[in-house]
Each structure stands twice: as C-alpha cells, then as structure tokens.
PDB file of C-alpha atoms and ligand atoms in Angstrom:
ATOM      1  CA  MET A   1     134.485  92.873 110.708  1.00 78.00           C
ATOM      2  CA  VAL A   2     136.737  93.831 107.813  1.00 81.00           C
ATOM      3  CA  LYS A   3     134.961  94.948 104.637  1.00 87.00           C
ATOM      4  CA  PHE A   4     136.359  95.954 101.307  1.00 86.00           C
ATOM      5  CA  CYS A   5     135.284  97.980  98.310  1.00 87.00           C
ATOM      6  CA  LEU A   6     135.748  96.470  94.861  1.00 85.00           C
ATOM      7  CA  GLN A   7     135.830  99.858  93.173  1.00 86.00           C
ATOM      8  CA  CYS A   8     138.581 101.641  95.112  1.00 83.00           C
ATOM      9  CA  LYS A   9     140.168  98.481  96.618  1.00 80.00           C
ATOM     10  CA  ASN A  10     140.191  99.937 100.128  1.00 81.00           C
ATOM     11  CA  ALA A  11     139.446  97.990 103.301  1.00 80.00           C
ATOM     12  CA  PHE A  12     137.267  99.329 106.114  1.00 83.00           C
ATOM     13  CA  TRP A  13     136.120  98.353 109.597  1.00 83.00           C
ATOM     14  CA  GLY A  14     132.453  97.636 108.909  1.00 84.00           C
ATOM     15  CA  GLY A  15     129.867  99.882 107.296  1.00 87.00           C
ATOM     16  CA  GLN A  16     127.454  99.205 104.471  1.00 91.00           C
ATOM     17  CA  PHE A  17     128.582 101.604 101.749  1.00 92.00           C
ATOM     18  CA  CYS A  18     132.059 102.765 100.761  1.00 90.00           C
ATOM     19  CA  PRO A  19     132.811 106.177 102.345  1.00 89.00           C
ATOM     20  CA  LYS A  20     135.429 107.001  99.699  1.00 89.00           C
ATOM     21  CA  CYS A  21     133.579 106.219  96.486  1.00 89.00           C
ATOM     22  CA  ASP A  22     130.846 108.434  95.032  1.00 90.00           C
ATOM     23  CA  GLY A  23     127.348 107.014  94.996  1.00 88.00           C
ATOM     24  CA  GLN A  24     126.384 103.988  97.048  1.00 90.00           C
ATOM     25  CA  VAL A  25     128.978 101.303  96.403  1.00 90.00           C
ATOM     26  CA  GLU A  26     128.209  98.311  98.606  1.00 91.00           C
ATOM     27  CA  LEU A  27     131.048  97.008 100.802  1.00 90.00           C
ATOM     28  CA  LEU A  28     131.769  93.273 100.769  1.00 89.00           C
ATOM     29  CA  ASP A  29     132.524  91.243 103.886  1.00 88.00           C
ATOM     30  CA  MET A  30     136.039  89.808 103.780  1.00 81.00           C
ATOM     31  CA  ALA A  31     135.125  86.820 105.964  1.00 82.00           C
ATOM     32  CA  ASP A  32     132.220  85.779 103.736  1.00 84.00           C
ATOM     33  CA  GLU A  33     133.026  82.624 101.757  1.00 85.00           C
ATOM     34  CA  ALA A  34     131.225  83.987  98.680  1.00 86.00           C
ATOM     35  CA  ASN A  35     133.474  87.068  98.612  1.00 83.00           C
ATOM     36  CA  ARG A  36     136.750  85.171  98.898  1.00 79.00           C
ATOM     37  CA  LYS A  37     137.114  85.085  95.135  1.00 83.00           C
ATOM     38  CA  TYR A  38     137.593  88.878  95.051  1.00 81.00           C
ATOM     39  CA  LEU A  39     140.492  88.897  97.532  1.00 74.00           C
ATOM     40  CA  PRO A  40     143.300  88.388  94.956  1.00 73.00           C
ATOM     41  CA  GLU A  41     141.927  91.399  93.064  1.00 73.00           C
ATOM     42  CA  LEU A  42     142.494  93.690  96.004  1.00 74.00           C
ATOM     43  CA  ASN A  43     145.550  95.759  95.373  1.00 62.00           C
ATOM     44  CA  VAL A  44     146.785  95.810  98.968  1.00 65.00           C
ATOM     45  CA  ASP A  45     148.814  93.429 101.055  1.00 69.00           C
ATOM     46  CA  VAL A  46     147.971  93.593 104.770  1.00 70.00           C
ATOM     47  CA  ARG A  47     150.767  91.233 105.884  1.00 76.00           C
ATOM     48  CA  PRO A  48     153.307  94.046 106.543  1.00 79.00           C
ATOM     49  CA  LYS A  49     150.824  95.489 109.027  1.00 77.00           C
ATOM     50  CA  TYR A  50     150.773  92.296 111.084  1.00 81.00           C
ATOM     51  CA  TYR A  51     154.527  91.807 110.819  1.00 86.00           C
ATOM     52  CA  ALA A  52     155.138  95.362 111.966  1.00 87.00           C
ATOM     53  CA  ARG A  53     152.781  94.765 114.879  1.00 89.00           C
ATOM     54  CA  SER A  54     154.673  91.708 116.126  1.00 91.00           C
ATOM     55  CA  SER A  55     157.982  93.561 115.819  1.00 93.00           C
ATOM     56  CA  MET A  56     156.498  96.493 117.686  1.00 94.00           C
ATOM     57  CA  LEU A  57     155.362  94.194 120.499  1.00 95.00           C
ATOM     58  CA  LEU A  58     158.839  92.704 120.803  1.00 94.00           C
ATOM     59  CA  THR A  59     160.461  96.146 120.943  1.00 95.00           C
ATOM     60  CA  CYS A  60     157.903  97.342 123.476  1.00 95.00           C
ATOM     61  CA  PHE A  61     158.476  94.286 125.664  1.00 94.00           C
ATOM     62  CA  GLY A  62     162.241  94.805 125.558  1.00 94.00           C
ATOM     63  CA  PHE A  63     161.968  98.493 126.474  1.00 93.00           C
ATOM     64  CA  ILE A  64     159.525  97.818 129.292  1.00 94.00           C
ATOM     65  CA  MET A  65     161.503  94.937 130.796  1.00 94.00           C
ATOM     66  CA  ALA A  66     164.910  96.625 130.459  1.00 95.00           C
ATOM     67  CA  LEU A  67     164.368  99.208 133.205  1.00 94.00           C
ATOM     68  CA  PRO A  68     163.158  96.914 136.050  1.00 96.00           C
ATOM     69  CA  LEU A  69     165.813  94.314 135.213  1.00 95.00           C
ATOM     70  CA  GLY A  70     168.548  96.976 135.120  1.00 95.00           C
ATOM     71  CA  ALA A  71     167.331  98.415 138.429  1.00 95.00           C
ATOM     72  CA  PHE A  72     167.231  94.942 139.959  1.00 95.00           C
ATOM     73  CA  LEU A  73     170.816  94.199 138.861  1.00 93.00           C
ATOM     74  CA  PHE A  74     171.964  97.599 140.162  1.00 94.00           C
ATOM     75  CA  ILE A  75     170.422  97.036 143.600  1.00 95.00           C
ATOM     76  CA  ARG A  76     171.631  93.450 143.886  1.00 94.00           C
ATOM     77  CA  GLY A  77     175.095  94.407 142.664  1.00 92.00           C
ATOM     78  CA  LEU A  78     175.307  97.215 145.205  1.00 93.00           C
ATOM     79  CA  GLU A  79     174.213  94.796 147.919  1.00 93.00           C
ATOM     80  CA  LYS A  80     176.752  92.112 147.069  1.00 92.00           C
ATOM     81  CA  THR A  81     179.803  94.058 145.905  1.00 90.00           C
ATOM     82  CA  GLN A  82     179.366  97.426 147.718  1.00 90.00           C
ATOM     83  CA  SER A  83     180.848  98.955 144.562  1.00 90.00           C
ATOM     84  CA  PHE A  84     178.759 101.773 143.133  1.00 92.00           C
ATOM     85  CA  PRO A  85     180.560 102.224 139.774  1.00 93.00           C
ATOM     86  CA  LEU A  86     180.480  98.489 139.056  1.00 92.00           C
ATOM     87  CA  SER A  87     176.789  98.189 139.950  1.00 94.00           C
ATOM     88  CA  ILE A  88     175.747 101.239 137.979  1.00 94.00           C
ATOM     89  CA  ALA A  89     177.715  99.949 134.982  1.00 94.00           C
ATOM     90  CA  PHE A  90     175.920  96.610 135.143  1.00 92.00           C
ATOM     91  CA  GLY A  91     172.498  98.216 135.629  1.00 94.00           C
ATOM     92  CA  VAL A  92     172.833 100.771 132.834  1.00 96.00           C
ATOM     93  CA  GLY A  93     174.541  98.205 130.618  1.00 95.00           C
ATOM     94  CA  THR A  94     171.604  95.835 131.017  1.00 95.00           C
ATOM     95  CA  VAL A  95     169.070  98.559 130.204  1.00 95.00           C
ATOM     96  CA  VAL A  96     170.943  99.659 127.084  1.00 96.00           C
ATOM     97  CA  LEU A  97     171.721  96.137 125.903  1.00 96.00           C
ATOM     98  CA  LEU A  98     168.177  94.813 126.394  1.00 95.00           C
ATOM     99  CA  ALA A  99     166.485  97.838 124.830  1.00 94.00           C
ATOM    100  CA  TRP A 100     168.867  97.960 121.890  1.00 96.00           C
ATOM    101  CA  GLY A 101     168.835  94.162 121.547  1.00 96.00           C
ATOM    102  CA  SER A 102     165.062  93.935 121.360  1.00 96.00           C
ATOM    103  CA  TRP A 103     164.952  96.785 118.846  1.00 95.00           C
ATOM    104  CA  PHE A 104     167.655  95.098 116.737  1.00 96.00           C
ATOM    105  CA  LEU A 105     165.939  91.691 116.956  1.00 95.00           C
ATOM    106  CA  SER A 106     162.546  93.077 115.979  1.00 95.00           C
ATOM    107  CA  GLN A 107     164.100  94.721 112.922  1.00 94.00           C
ATOM    108  CA  LYS A 108     165.635  91.361 111.962  1.00 95.00           C
ATOM    109  CA  LEU A 109     162.311  89.595 112.546  1.00 93.00           C
ATOM    110  CA  PHE A 110     160.430  92.114 110.420  1.00 90.00           C
ATOM    111  CA  ASP A 111     162.930  91.853 107.565  1.00 90.00           C
ATOM    112  CA  LYS A 112     162.758  88.055 107.680  1.00 91.00           C
ATOM    113  CA  GLN A 113     158.955  88.006 107.613  1.00 86.00           C
ATOM    114  CA  MET A 114     158.860  90.565 104.803  1.00 84.00           C
ATOM    115  CA  GLU A 115     160.919  88.311 102.540  1.00 83.00           C
ATOM    116  CA  GLY A 116     157.735  86.573 101.412  1.00 76.00           C
ATOM    117  CA  VAL A 117     155.969  89.811 100.514  1.00 74.00           C
ATOM    118  CA  GLU A 118     156.396  90.761  96.891  1.00 70.00           C
ATOM    119  CA  ALA A 119     155.951  94.481  96.399  1.00 65.00           C
ATOM    120  CA  GLU A 120     155.701  94.345  92.597  1.00 65.00           C
ATOM    121  CA  ASP A 121     152.129  93.163  92.090  1.00 58.00           C
ATOM    122  CA  LYS A 122     150.657  94.341  95.376  1.00 58.00           C
ATOM    123  CA  GLU A 123     151.086  97.544  97.299  1.00 61.00           C
ATOM    124  CA  PRO A 124     152.201  96.799 100.872  1.00 62.00           C
ATOM    125  CA  GLN A 125     149.918  98.491 103.380  1.00 62.00           C
ATOM    126  CA  LEU A 126     152.435  99.993 105.772  1.00 58.00           C
ATOM    127  CA  ASP A 127     150.406 102.746 107.468  1.00 55.00           C
TER     128      ASP A 127
HETATM  129 ZN1   ZN B   1     135.272 102.437  97.403  1.00 71.42          ZN
END
C-alpha cells in the first residue's frame, strides 16, 4: 500500500505516521478515493520509475537470452559446417548483437515513454 505525506510530499510503503517529518503527521493512502484530490499536489512524478523498470526488464531479458542463443548457434554451426572460426564468429556475434540490441532498444523505449513526462512542474522520481 503506497502512502504519502502532505507536508513533505514523500511517498512511503505503508505506515501510519511520516518517518521524515517532525511530530506525528498522518500518512494518507494513495488508493483511497477521498485522498485522490491531493495527488496533483504531490511534487513527484513516479512514471519514470515504471518506465525505467520496463526498460530494465527488456535489457535483462536480452542479456540473459543472448548467451544460450549464441551457444546454441555455435554448437549447431560447428555441427553443420565443421568450421570453428565461422561458428565462433556467429556465436559471439549473436551474443554481442542481442545484448547490445536489447540495451539500445530499451534506451529508445525509455526515451519515448519519457516524452510525456514534463520535468518543469514535477520532479521526476528517478531513484
Ligand atoms: Zn512527511
């Protein structure tokens, strides 16, 4: 459950009182319909966090899949062509291309998603 503090504009995972503010400032539940009206007042934008997460997943998937696919192509290539340099070139090439490609694509995806985030009136939460 995500809660936020109206005083310091921070968001927290649960809890009753804000751990950052002095005194006992009550935290408000973000999912509560009655508290929705305060959301535009919050000075943070959590969208970059989710966009970064999807890009991270894509990069991770590319890096994880690159090695088995490269190894598979190397073994199959060695089997079919009996040429070690050709097979190793294909295997390593696949690993490099897939890993770099997924990293490049995720950067593009993140930049495209971030187009809608205006940094002037809200501070993007990037940590
Ligand atoms: Zn607070």
